[in-house]
Amino acid sequence: MTRFSILLFCSIASAVPFTLLTRQAVPDDEVCKLEVYKASSWSKSGGEARLKQWIKDHGEEQWLSKMELEITGSNSNVDCSHIQSKNCNGPKQECLQTKEPSWYYVQQMASQVNSHLDMLHENLQSFVVQRTMEMDNILEDFEIKESDIGKILGIANGAAGIGSVIAGATGNAPAAAGLATLAGLLQIGGSVIEEPDQADLKTAMSDYLNSIFVKTEENVARLLLRLFGEDTEDKILDDTLKSMSDLGFSTGSSNEKSAIIRFLSSGASLEKLSSKPVQEALQRVFDLMRQGMIGALLAESKVYVLSNTKRKESDCKHEGMRYVDGACNELFQFDPRDQQSYRVPKEWYARLKDNYGFDRTQMYRNVIRCNNKPPGPKDSGLYPPCFFGLPVLRTDTVTNSAKDEWCSATNKKELPDWLNSDKGNWHPCAKMDEWIVPGGM
């Protein structure tokens, strides 16, 4: 999976325990007194048990319309299977007028599921259009001229914690239903996107990120068809449940044979969902993915973290420095033309924070704890492990006694080839008393 495995693993404990020993938790005459749009009402009303039994007896294919025909003797041509359906408005009668109160809640659940996924689809659609131009300045901001497109995009795809970002977004039940689904679908979308073939790096990056959201948008429509039994062969529901489970979301009892029942088991889909948490989650995911891509671009441009355990925290005061895990850390760039390293321009730090939302302390912590390992999919704190792909050069030899303060690496064997050398006078670090901007880099 991607690094797009995001930003971000906290689970949402939104599930209602799967313990249906009776048809419903309250008598029929009390069902209509329940709060309609509350997660617990799904099991208490008997709606879950009623649907579970019906699917067990009749199967999942077009279950809503067939169930309506069996219970009411008529068919209203209800359509909850499609995005922007005009005929999925919930029960046409009040609860007290319904032949079976539990059926009233099945209809409410169907309508809310359609509403949730329709909202996800709409927000994904508009999000892609709005964010198309937000990749344009990255290359200019960090003076990047050449890079290996495939490698960069592969890194971003392999390490992005897309789903984990959403998983940590909120703990309330309404958001849990819609956002858990969104997290699962984004995780799936990011894992199947092929790297674009454009020679132009800027276009390739934009197309790559946009394609993930577009694929997720397509999968929302597929999921809706599968949930209402229009396409019982599609594996999108099984894949979504697995992805949600991997992210820490509850997906019902593993003993339940019906994937539809498992998907609805928490009851959270019965609750109202507004656009705001969806939009906020999408923005967090986009920001994370973009940060991961910037990290990969910088790494390809031979930028690395110098982690100096000799420098005291009181001396770790230069612009860009952060004292993390007992070491003073800052960014350097290696210039292969003169085999020397230079501090990156001060302006880069402001751009990382102000333009792209980087938390520099967390970025350094992520890189030094990674210790030059490849990107990984699981979350650890704000960023997934090894998220940025930046090498870390560790040293314990720098002092403040001279103007030209050189250093030697204590982890030389772990460094990439371009930052390593067999020369006897190998010194990868730069002057420490002035800012040096590498010419032409």
Tab-separated table of C-alpha atoms in Angstrom:
chain	number	residue	atom	x	y	z
A	1	MET	CA	0.000	0.000	0.000
A	2	THR	CA	0.960	3.618	-0.218
A	3	ARG	CA	2.400	6.012	2.054
A	4	PHE	CA	-1.166	6.743	0.598
A	5	SER	CA	-1.477	4.000	3.975
A	6	ILE	CA	-3.285	8.143	4.819
A	7	LEU	CA	-1.577	10.571	7.616
A	8	LEU	CA	-2.335	9.380	10.958
A	9	PHE	CA	-3.112	5.354	13.012
A	10	CYS	CA	-5.780	6.127	15.661
A	11	SER	CA	-8.891	3.921	15.443
A	12	ILE	CA	-12.457	5.082	15.888
A	13	ALA	CA	-14.293	2.963	18.400
A	14	SER	CA	-17.683	3.468	16.880
A	15	ALA	CA	-19.034	-0.049	16.777
A	16	VAL	CA	-22.140	-1.277	18.549
A	17	PRO	CA	-21.500	-4.749	20.051
A	18	PHE	CA	-22.713	-7.503	17.759
A	19	THR	CA	-24.961	-9.346	20.232
A	20	LEU	CA	-28.328	-10.022	18.690
A	21	LEU	CA	-29.813	-12.874	20.676
A	22	THR	CA	-33.368	-11.741	20.087
A	23	ARG	CA	-35.119	-10.137	17.181
A	24	GLN	CA	-34.896	-6.708	18.793
A	25	ALA	CA	-33.921	-5.135	22.093
A	26	VAL	CA	-37.257	-3.389	22.777
A	27	PRO	CA	-40.915	-4.414	22.170
A	28	ASP	CA	-42.695	-3.341	18.973
A	29	ASP	CA	-44.751	-0.704	20.752
A	30	GLU	CA	-41.537	0.921	21.996
A	31	VAL	CA	-39.621	0.817	18.718
A	32	CYS	CA	-41.227	3.960	17.358
A	33	LYS	CA	-40.140	5.881	20.452
A	34	LEU	CA	-36.472	5.318	19.659
A	35	GLU	CA	-34.346	8.127	18.241
A	36	VAL	CA	-34.436	7.445	14.523
A	37	TYR	CA	-30.959	8.693	13.596
A	38	LYS	CA	-29.024	7.098	16.438
A	39	ALA	CA	-26.588	4.214	15.986
A	40	SER	CA	-27.960	2.118	18.836
A	41	SER	CA	-31.448	2.202	17.303
A	42	TRP	CA	-30.277	-0.093	14.498
A	43	SER	CA	-30.049	-3.086	16.837
A	44	LYS	CA	-32.657	-1.986	19.393
A	45	SER	CA	-35.344	-1.552	16.743
A	46	GLY	CA	-34.839	-5.051	15.383
A	47	GLY	CA	-33.883	-3.592	12.015
A	48	GLU	CA	-30.528	-5.332	11.989
A	49	ALA	CA	-31.993	-8.696	13.013
A	50	ARG	CA	-34.812	-8.348	10.450
A	51	LEU	CA	-32.414	-7.633	7.592
A	52	LYS	CA	-30.019	-10.339	8.715
A	53	GLN	CA	-32.770	-12.965	8.699
A	54	TRP	CA	-34.094	-11.808	5.338
A	55	ILE	CA	-30.668	-12.017	3.700
A	56	LYS	CA	-30.102	-15.421	5.284
A	57	ASP	CA	-33.383	-16.686	3.777
A	58	HIS	CA	-33.342	-14.909	0.411
A	59	GLY	CA	-29.786	-13.768	-0.338
A	60	GLU	CA	-28.301	-10.330	-0.983
A	61	GLU	CA	-29.352	-9.758	-4.579
A	62	GLN	CA	-31.542	-6.627	-4.848
A	63	TRP	CA	-32.569	-7.211	-1.261
A	64	LEU	CA	-34.212	-3.823	-0.652
A	65	SER	CA	-36.789	-3.931	-3.446
A	66	LYS	CA	-37.513	-7.633	-2.870
A	67	MET	CA	-37.908	-7.106	0.856
A	68	GLU	CA	-40.281	-4.220	0.232
A	69	LEU	CA	-42.405	-6.375	-2.069
A	70	GLU	CA	-42.597	-9.189	0.482
A	71	ILE	CA	-43.527	-6.950	3.416
A	72	THR	CA	-45.824	-4.413	1.745
A	73	GLY	CA	-47.121	-6.400	-1.218
A	74	SER	CA	-46.086	-3.631	-3.593
A	75	ASN	CA	-42.962	-2.177	-5.119
A	76	SER	CA	-42.272	1.558	-5.113
A	77	ASN	CA	-39.296	1.255	-7.475
A	78	VAL	CA	-37.053	2.386	-4.634
A	79	ASP	CA	-33.485	2.969	-5.838
A	80	CYS	CA	-30.773	3.332	-3.210
A	81	SER	CA	-28.144	1.613	-5.351
A	82	HIS	CA	-27.036	4.601	-7.384
A	83	ILE	CA	-25.333	7.916	-6.744
A	84	GLN	CA	-27.708	10.901	-6.913
A	85	SER	CA	-30.742	8.651	-6.873
A	86	LYS	CA	-34.026	10.531	-6.753
A	87	ASN	CA	-35.922	7.644	-5.191
A	88	CYS	CA	-34.150	6.758	-1.945
A	89	ASN	CA	-35.844	9.036	0.527
A	90	GLY	CA	-36.594	6.591	3.308
A	91	PRO	CA	-39.975	5.347	4.592
A	92	LYS	CA	-43.085	6.835	3.038
A	93	GLN	CA	-45.018	6.222	6.256
A	94	GLU	CA	-44.411	7.203	9.847
A	95	CYS	CA	-43.077	4.488	12.125
A	96	LEU	CA	-46.421	3.956	13.886
A	97	GLN	CA	-48.152	3.456	10.524
A	98	THR	CA	-45.616	0.906	9.274
A	99	LYS	CA	-46.650	-2.749	9.205
A	100	GLU	CA	-43.372	-3.767	10.831
A	101	PRO	CA	-41.501	-1.175	12.936
A	102	SER	CA	-38.242	-3.024	12.264
A	103	TRP	CA	-38.874	-2.592	8.515
A	104	TYR	CA	-39.187	1.150	9.106
A	105	TYR	CA	-35.602	1.148	10.401
A	106	VAL	CA	-34.346	-0.974	7.526
A	107	GLN	CA	-35.705	1.677	5.155
A	108	GLN	CA	-34.135	4.457	7.200
A	109	MET	CA	-30.784	2.681	7.146
A	110	ALA	CA	-30.963	2.186	3.377
A	111	SER	CA	-31.696	5.871	2.855
A	112	GLN	CA	-28.879	6.984	5.152
A	113	VAL	CA	-26.310	4.668	3.559
A	114	ASN	CA	-27.191	6.109	0.170
A	115	SER	CA	-26.951	9.632	1.590
A	116	HIS	CA	-23.541	8.973	3.178
A	117	LEU	CA	-21.988	7.518	0.042
A	118	ASP	CA	-23.587	10.143	-2.169
A	119	MET	CA	-21.972	12.799	0.025
A	120	LEU	CA	-18.578	11.099	-0.176
A	121	HIS	CA	-18.877	10.902	-3.958
A	122	GLU	CA	-19.876	14.558	-4.302
A	123	ASN	CA	-17.068	15.795	-2.068
A	124	LEU	CA	-14.468	13.670	-3.833
A	125	GLN	CA	-15.632	15.006	-7.178
A	126	SER	CA	-15.380	18.657	-6.164
A	127	PHE	CA	-12.140	18.097	-4.254
A	128	VAL	CA	-10.298	16.863	-7.339
A	129	VAL	CA	-11.291	19.970	-9.301
A	130	GLN	CA	-10.292	22.364	-6.512
A	131	ARG	CA	-6.890	20.810	-5.784
A	132	THR	CA	-5.595	20.391	-9.330
A	133	MET	CA	-3.456	23.534	-9.154
A	134	GLU	CA	-2.032	23.021	-5.651
A	135	MET	CA	1.022	21.097	-6.888
A	136	ASP	CA	2.262	23.806	-9.231
A	137	ASN	CA	4.798	25.601	-7.023
A	138	ILE	CA	6.578	22.657	-5.392
A	139	LEU	CA	9.418	22.374	-7.896
A	140	GLU	CA	10.079	26.117	-7.848
A	141	ASP	CA	9.832	26.395	-4.049
A	142	PHE	CA	12.607	23.841	-3.556
A	143	GLU	CA	14.623	24.492	-6.731
A	144	ILE	CA	14.052	20.981	-8.059
A	145	LYS	CA	15.009	20.525	-11.707
A	146	GLU	CA	15.485	16.818	-12.275
A	147	SER	CA	14.295	13.647	-10.565
A	148	ASP	CA	13.416	10.064	-11.163
A	149	ILE	CA	9.630	10.315	-11.554
A	150	GLY	CA	8.933	6.630	-11.111
A	151	LYS	CA	10.991	6.344	-7.978
A	152	ILE	CA	9.488	9.439	-6.407
A	153	LEU	CA	5.922	8.430	-7.075
A	154	GLY	CA	6.609	4.884	-5.990
A	155	ILE	CA	7.895	6.136	-2.664
A	156	ALA	CA	4.841	8.317	-2.145
A	157	ASN	CA	2.506	5.494	-3.096
A	158	GLY	CA	4.242	2.972	-0.873
A	159	ALA	CA	4.334	4.955	2.348
A	160	ALA	CA	1.385	7.346	2.543
A	161	GLY	CA	-0.794	6.740	5.585
A	162	ILE	CA	-3.972	7.971	3.975
A	163	GLY	CA	-6.434	5.908	5.880
A	164	SER	CA	-4.741	6.524	9.202
A	165	VAL	CA	-5.175	10.272	8.772
A	166	ILE	CA	-8.923	9.822	8.545
A	167	ALA	CA	-8.934	7.215	11.290
A	168	GLY	CA	-7.663	9.837	13.689
A	169	ALA	CA	-10.020	12.539	12.488
A	170	THR	CA	-12.946	12.129	14.834
A	171	GLY	CA	-14.489	9.801	17.353
A	172	ASN	CA	-18.171	10.557	16.966
A	173	ALA	CA	-20.480	7.994	15.404
A	174	PRO	CA	-21.815	10.009	12.434
A	175	ALA	CA	-18.344	10.748	11.169
A	176	ALA	CA	-17.185	7.253	12.056
A	177	ALA	CA	-19.512	5.646	9.524
A	178	GLY	CA	-18.766	7.919	6.589
A	179	LEU	CA	-15.104	8.484	7.360
A	180	ALA	CA	-14.337	4.851	8.112
A	181	THR	CA	-15.720	4.018	4.677
A	182	LEU	CA	-13.777	6.865	3.089
A	183	ALA	CA	-10.567	5.751	4.802
A	184	GLY	CA	-10.999	2.204	3.563
A	185	LEU	CA	-11.767	3.275	0.007
A	186	LEU	CA	-8.880	5.741	-0.185
A	187	GLN	CA	-6.538	3.071	1.069
A	188	ILE	CA	-7.753	0.787	-1.726
A	189	GLY	CA	-7.541	3.551	-4.327
A	190	GLY	CA	-3.974	4.422	-3.434
A	191	SER	CA	-2.838	0.823	-3.687
A	192	VAL	CA	-3.903	0.294	-7.290
A	193	ILE	CA	-2.952	3.561	-8.977
A	194	GLU	CA	-0.273	3.215	-11.623
A	195	GLU	CA	2.416	5.837	-11.873
A	196	PRO	CA	1.693	8.288	-14.717
A	197	ASP	CA	3.854	8.232	-17.809
A	198	GLN	CA	4.281	11.982	-18.358
A	199	ALA	CA	7.788	13.256	-18.903
A	200	ASP	CA	6.845	16.521	-17.200
A	201	LEU	CA	7.327	16.073	-13.447
A	202	LYS	CA	4.793	18.698	-12.390
A	203	THR	CA	2.058	17.172	-14.533
A	204	ALA	CA	2.955	13.681	-13.378
A	205	MET	CA	2.668	14.612	-9.696
A	206	SER	CA	-0.707	16.301	-10.124
A	207	ASP	CA	-2.064	13.438	-12.195
A	208	TYR	CA	-0.824	10.905	-9.682
A	209	LEU	CA	-2.516	12.529	-6.699
A	210	ASN	CA	-5.701	13.324	-8.579
A	211	SER	CA	-5.984	9.772	-9.882
A	212	ILE	CA	-6.154	8.417	-6.334
A	213	PHE	CA	-9.155	10.585	-5.519
A	214	VAL	CA	-10.782	9.786	-8.865
A	215	LYS	CA	-10.328	6.037	-8.298
A	216	THR	CA	-11.839	6.400	-4.830
A	217	GLU	CA	-14.778	8.283	-6.304
A	218	GLU	CA	-15.359	5.405	-8.735
A	219	ASN	CA	-15.165	2.887	-5.895
A	220	VAL	CA	-17.823	4.755	-3.906
A	221	ALA	CA	-20.273	4.142	-6.756
A	222	ARG	CA	-19.230	0.478	-6.962
A	223	LEU	CA	-19.654	0.045	-3.213
A	224	LEU	CA	-23.175	1.440	-3.315
A	225	LEU	CA	-24.178	-1.030	-6.034
A	226	ARG	CA	-22.706	-3.883	-4.014
A	227	LEU	CA	-24.355	-2.871	-0.721
A	228	PHE	CA	-27.802	-3.061	-2.284
A	229	GLY	CA	-27.157	-6.286	-4.155
A	230	GLU	CA	-27.078	-4.894	-7.678
A	231	ASP	CA	-23.682	-6.514	-8.243
A	232	THR	CA	-23.142	-9.348	-5.794
A	233	GLU	CA	-19.952	-10.524	-7.542
A	234	ASP	CA	-17.997	-7.304	-7.016
A	235	LYS	CA	-15.333	-7.704	-4.316
A	236	ILE	CA	-15.295	-3.994	-3.452
A	237	LEU	CA	-17.297	-4.515	-0.244
A	238	ASP	CA	-15.010	-7.297	0.987
A	239	ASP	CA	-11.967	-5.196	0.116
A	240	THR	CA	-13.421	-2.175	1.901
A	241	LEU	CA	-14.170	-4.153	5.055
A	242	LYS	CA	-10.639	-5.570	5.081
A	243	SER	CA	-9.122	-2.148	4.558
A	244	MET	CA	-11.285	-0.657	7.313
A	245	SER	CA	-10.336	-3.475	9.656
A	246	ASP	CA	-6.630	-3.000	8.891
A	247	LEU	CA	-7.019	0.658	9.856
A	248	GLY	CA	-8.517	-0.249	13.206
A	249	PHE	CA	-12.210	0.281	12.491
A	250	SER	CA	-14.733	-2.250	13.763
A	251	THR	CA	-16.386	-4.200	10.962
A	252	GLY	CA	-18.715	-6.512	12.864
A	253	SER	CA	-18.381	-10.168	13.718
A	254	SER	CA	-15.964	-12.210	11.636
A	255	ASN	CA	-18.462	-15.077	11.936
A	256	GLU	CA	-21.115	-13.119	10.034
A	257	LYS	CA	-21.389	-14.457	6.472
A	258	SER	CA	-23.084	-11.410	4.948
A	259	ALA	CA	-20.675	-8.592	4.165
A	260	ILE	CA	-23.654	-6.226	4.035
A	261	ILE	CA	-24.645	-7.040	7.615
A	262	ARG	CA	-21.043	-6.587	8.726
A	263	PHE	CA	-20.807	-3.212	7.035
A	264	LEU	CA	-23.960	-1.978	8.786
A	265	SER	CA	-23.258	-3.634	12.139
A	266	SER	CA	-22.123	-0.547	14.066
A	267	GLY	CA	-25.366	1.256	13.272
A	268	ALA	CA	-23.356	4.427	12.696
A	269	SER	CA	-24.599	4.689	9.112
A	270	LEU	CA	-28.036	5.428	10.543
A	271	GLU	CA	-26.827	8.773	11.832
A	272	LYS	CA	-26.686	12.047	9.936
A	273	LEU	CA	-23.417	13.024	8.274
A	274	SER	CA	-22.496	16.560	7.250
A	275	SER	CA	-20.012	17.573	4.575
A	276	LYS	CA	-17.641	19.342	6.961
A	277	PRO	CA	-15.852	16.303	8.471
A	278	VAL	CA	-15.591	14.754	5.006
A	279	GLN	CA	-14.024	17.892	3.537
A	280	GLU	CA	-11.633	18.225	6.474
A	281	ALA	CA	-10.561	14.593	6.171
A	282	LEU	CA	-9.935	14.919	2.433
A	283	GLN	CA	-7.818	18.022	3.002
A	284	ARG	CA	-5.734	16.245	5.645
A	285	VAL	CA	-5.168	13.328	3.294
A	286	PHE	CA	-4.160	15.627	0.441
A	287	ASP	CA	-1.768	17.563	2.683
A	288	LEU	CA	-0.151	14.358	3.907
A	289	MET	CA	0.262	12.936	0.422
A	290	ARG	CA	1.771	16.166	-0.818
A	291	GLN	CA	4.203	16.278	2.113
A	292	GLY	CA	5.290	12.725	1.361
A	293	MET	CA	5.899	13.625	-2.252
A	294	ILE	CA	7.932	16.691	-1.254
A	295	GLY	CA	10.042	14.536	1.054
A	296	ALA	CA	10.708	12.113	-1.787
A	297	LEU	CA	11.601	14.959	-4.151
A	298	LEU	CA	14.031	16.436	-1.634
A	299	ALA	CA	15.637	13.037	-1.088
A	300	GLU	CA	16.093	12.660	-4.851
A	301	SER	CA	17.702	16.118	-4.817
A	302	LYS	CA	20.255	14.788	-2.299
A	303	VAL	CA	18.804	16.515	0.735
A	304	TYR	CA	19.369	14.719	4.031
A	305	VAL	CA	19.041	15.242	7.786
A	306	LEU	CA	22.220	15.857	9.755
A	307	SER	CA	21.614	14.547	13.277
A	308	ASN	CA	24.329	15.756	15.647
A	309	THR	CA	24.421	14.277	19.151
A	310	LYS	CA	27.436	16.408	20.104
A	311	ARG	CA	25.690	19.743	19.732
A	312	LYS	CA	23.887	20.767	22.911
A	313	GLU	CA	20.261	21.819	22.922
A	314	SER	CA	21.326	25.328	23.954
A	315	ASP	CA	23.441	25.526	20.779
A	316	CYS	CA	20.712	24.156	18.519
A	317	LYS	CA	19.362	27.589	17.635
A	318	HIS	CA	20.012	28.111	13.934
A	319	GLU	CA	17.036	28.590	11.668
A	320	GLY	CA	15.784	25.164	10.696
A	321	MET	CA	17.370	23.302	13.591
A	322	ARG	CA	15.279	21.229	15.984
A	323	TYR	CA	16.510	19.302	19.016
A	324	VAL	CA	14.901	15.857	18.845
A	325	ASP	CA	15.744	12.596	20.614
A	326	GLY	CA	19.001	13.895	22.072
A	327	ALA	CA	20.367	15.336	18.842
A	328	CYS	CA	20.371	18.626	16.973
A	329	ASN	CA	18.853	18.102	13.527
A	330	GLU	CA	18.781	20.187	10.368
A	331	LEU	CA	18.595	19.775	6.597
A	332	PHE	CA	21.632	19.689	4.337
A	333	GLN	CA	22.019	19.226	0.602
A	334	PHE	CA	24.900	17.350	-0.976
A	335	ASP	CA	26.448	18.850	-4.100
A	336	PRO	CA	28.078	16.067	-6.171
A	337	ARG	CA	30.050	18.620	-8.189
A	338	ASP	CA	32.372	19.527	-5.335
A	339	GLN	CA	31.552	16.576	-3.057
A	340	GLN	CA	30.483	18.940	-0.283
A	341	SER	CA	27.274	19.507	1.653
A	342	TYR	CA	25.537	22.787	2.371
A	343	ARG	CA	22.748	23.935	4.586
A	344	VAL	CA	19.535	24.299	2.623
A	345	PRO	CA	18.321	27.898	2.138
A	346	LYS	CA	16.486	29.402	5.097
A	347	GLU	CA	13.514	30.132	2.878
A	348	TRP	CA	12.857	26.425	2.457
A	349	TYR	CA	11.920	26.033	6.104
A	350	ALA	CA	9.334	28.794	5.897
A	351	ARG	CA	7.860	27.231	2.769
A	352	LEU	CA	7.703	23.771	4.341
A	353	LYS	CA	5.736	25.144	7.272
A	354	ASP	CA	3.651	27.927	5.753
A	355	ASN	CA	2.944	26.573	2.274
A	356	TYR	CA	2.755	22.851	2.954
A	357	GLY	CA	1.939	22.456	6.650
A	358	PHE	CA	5.050	20.548	7.741
A	359	ASP	CA	5.627	19.964	11.440
A	360	ARG	CA	9.416	20.171	11.405
A	361	THR	CA	9.960	18.564	14.807
A	362	GLN	CA	7.788	15.613	13.828
A	363	MET	CA	9.491	15.422	10.444
A	364	TYR	CA	12.947	15.162	12.028
A	365	ARG	CA	11.702	12.629	14.567
A	366	ASN	CA	10.231	10.515	11.769
A	367	VAL	CA	13.466	10.562	9.765
A	368	ILE	CA	15.916	9.858	12.595
A	369	ARG	CA	13.778	7.051	14.036
A	370	CYS	CA	13.520	5.554	10.567
A	371	ASN	CA	17.333	5.393	10.454
A	372	ASN	CA	17.598	5.023	6.666
A	373	LYS	CA	15.079	2.202	6.341
A	374	PRO	CA	12.654	2.080	3.373
A	375	PRO	CA	9.146	3.564	3.705
A	376	GLY	CA	6.562	1.514	5.566
A	377	PRO	CA	2.741	1.476	5.585
A	378	LYS	CA	1.927	1.506	9.301
A	379	ASP	CA	1.361	4.657	11.281
A	380	SER	CA	3.572	5.995	14.053
A	381	GLY	CA	2.613	9.380	15.457
A	382	LEU	CA	1.877	12.234	13.072
A	383	TYR	CA	3.557	10.556	10.103
A	384	PRO	CA	3.860	6.887	9.059
A	385	PRO	CA	7.318	5.332	9.582
A	386	CYS	CA	10.045	6.435	7.172
A	387	PHE	CA	7.474	8.660	5.529
A	388	PHE	CA	9.771	11.223	3.932
A	389	GLY	CA	12.435	8.969	2.442
A	390	LEU	CA	15.193	11.341	3.608
A	391	PRO	CA	18.526	9.827	4.668
A	392	VAL	CA	19.850	10.670	8.135
A	393	LEU	CA	23.561	11.190	8.701
A	394	ARG	CA	24.462	10.786	12.378
A	395	THR	CA	27.542	12.404	13.871
A	396	ASP	CA	29.026	12.971	17.316
A	397	THR	CA	32.177	14.897	16.385
A	398	VAL	CA	31.102	18.463	15.691
A	399	THR	CA	32.198	21.127	18.165
A	400	ASN	CA	31.896	24.894	18.309
A	401	SER	CA	35.623	25.590	18.551
A	402	ALA	CA	36.421	26.576	14.974
A	403	LYS	CA	34.850	28.421	12.085
A	404	ASP	CA	35.086	25.476	9.721
A	405	GLU	CA	33.468	22.664	11.665
A	406	TRP	CA	33.560	19.382	9.799
A	407	CYS	CA	32.048	16.095	10.887
A	408	SER	CA	32.249	12.388	10.176
A	409	ALA	CA	29.323	9.993	10.144
A	410	THR	CA	28.837	7.392	12.857
A	411	ASN	CA	26.419	5.487	10.612
A	412	LYS	CA	28.452	5.518	7.401
A	413	LYS	CA	27.515	1.960	6.401
A	414	GLU	CA	23.809	2.804	6.471
A	415	LEU	CA	24.058	5.807	4.150
A	416	PRO	CA	23.109	5.828	0.445
A	417	ASP	CA	25.946	5.626	-2.071
A	418	TRP	CA	25.770	9.291	-3.023
A	419	LEU	CA	26.411	10.267	0.604
A	420	ASN	CA	29.192	7.763	1.092
A	421	SER	CA	32.803	7.693	-0.020
A	422	ASP	CA	36.006	5.725	0.515
A	423	LYS	CA	38.137	8.869	0.557
A	424	GLY	CA	40.305	9.170	3.634
A	425	ASN	CA	39.337	12.777	4.146
A	426	TRP	CA	35.594	12.101	3.788
A	427	HIS	CA	33.685	14.858	5.578
A	428	PRO	CA	30.010	15.114	4.558
A	429	CYS	CA	28.976	18.049	6.730
A	430	ALA	CA	29.173	21.744	6.005
A	431	LYS	CA	30.393	24.945	7.572
A	432	MET	CA	28.317	25.635	10.651
A	433	ASP	CA	28.738	29.405	11.119
A	434	GLU	CA	27.140	30.698	7.951
A	435	TRP	CA	24.360	29.953	5.501
A	436	ILE	CA	25.621	28.543	2.248
A	437	VAL	CA	23.333	28.130	-0.730
A	438	PRO	CA	24.583	25.579	-3.273
A	439	GLY	CA	24.985	27.205	-6.649
A	440	GLY	CA	22.770	25.842	-9.373
A	441	MET	CA	21.085	23.335	-7.068
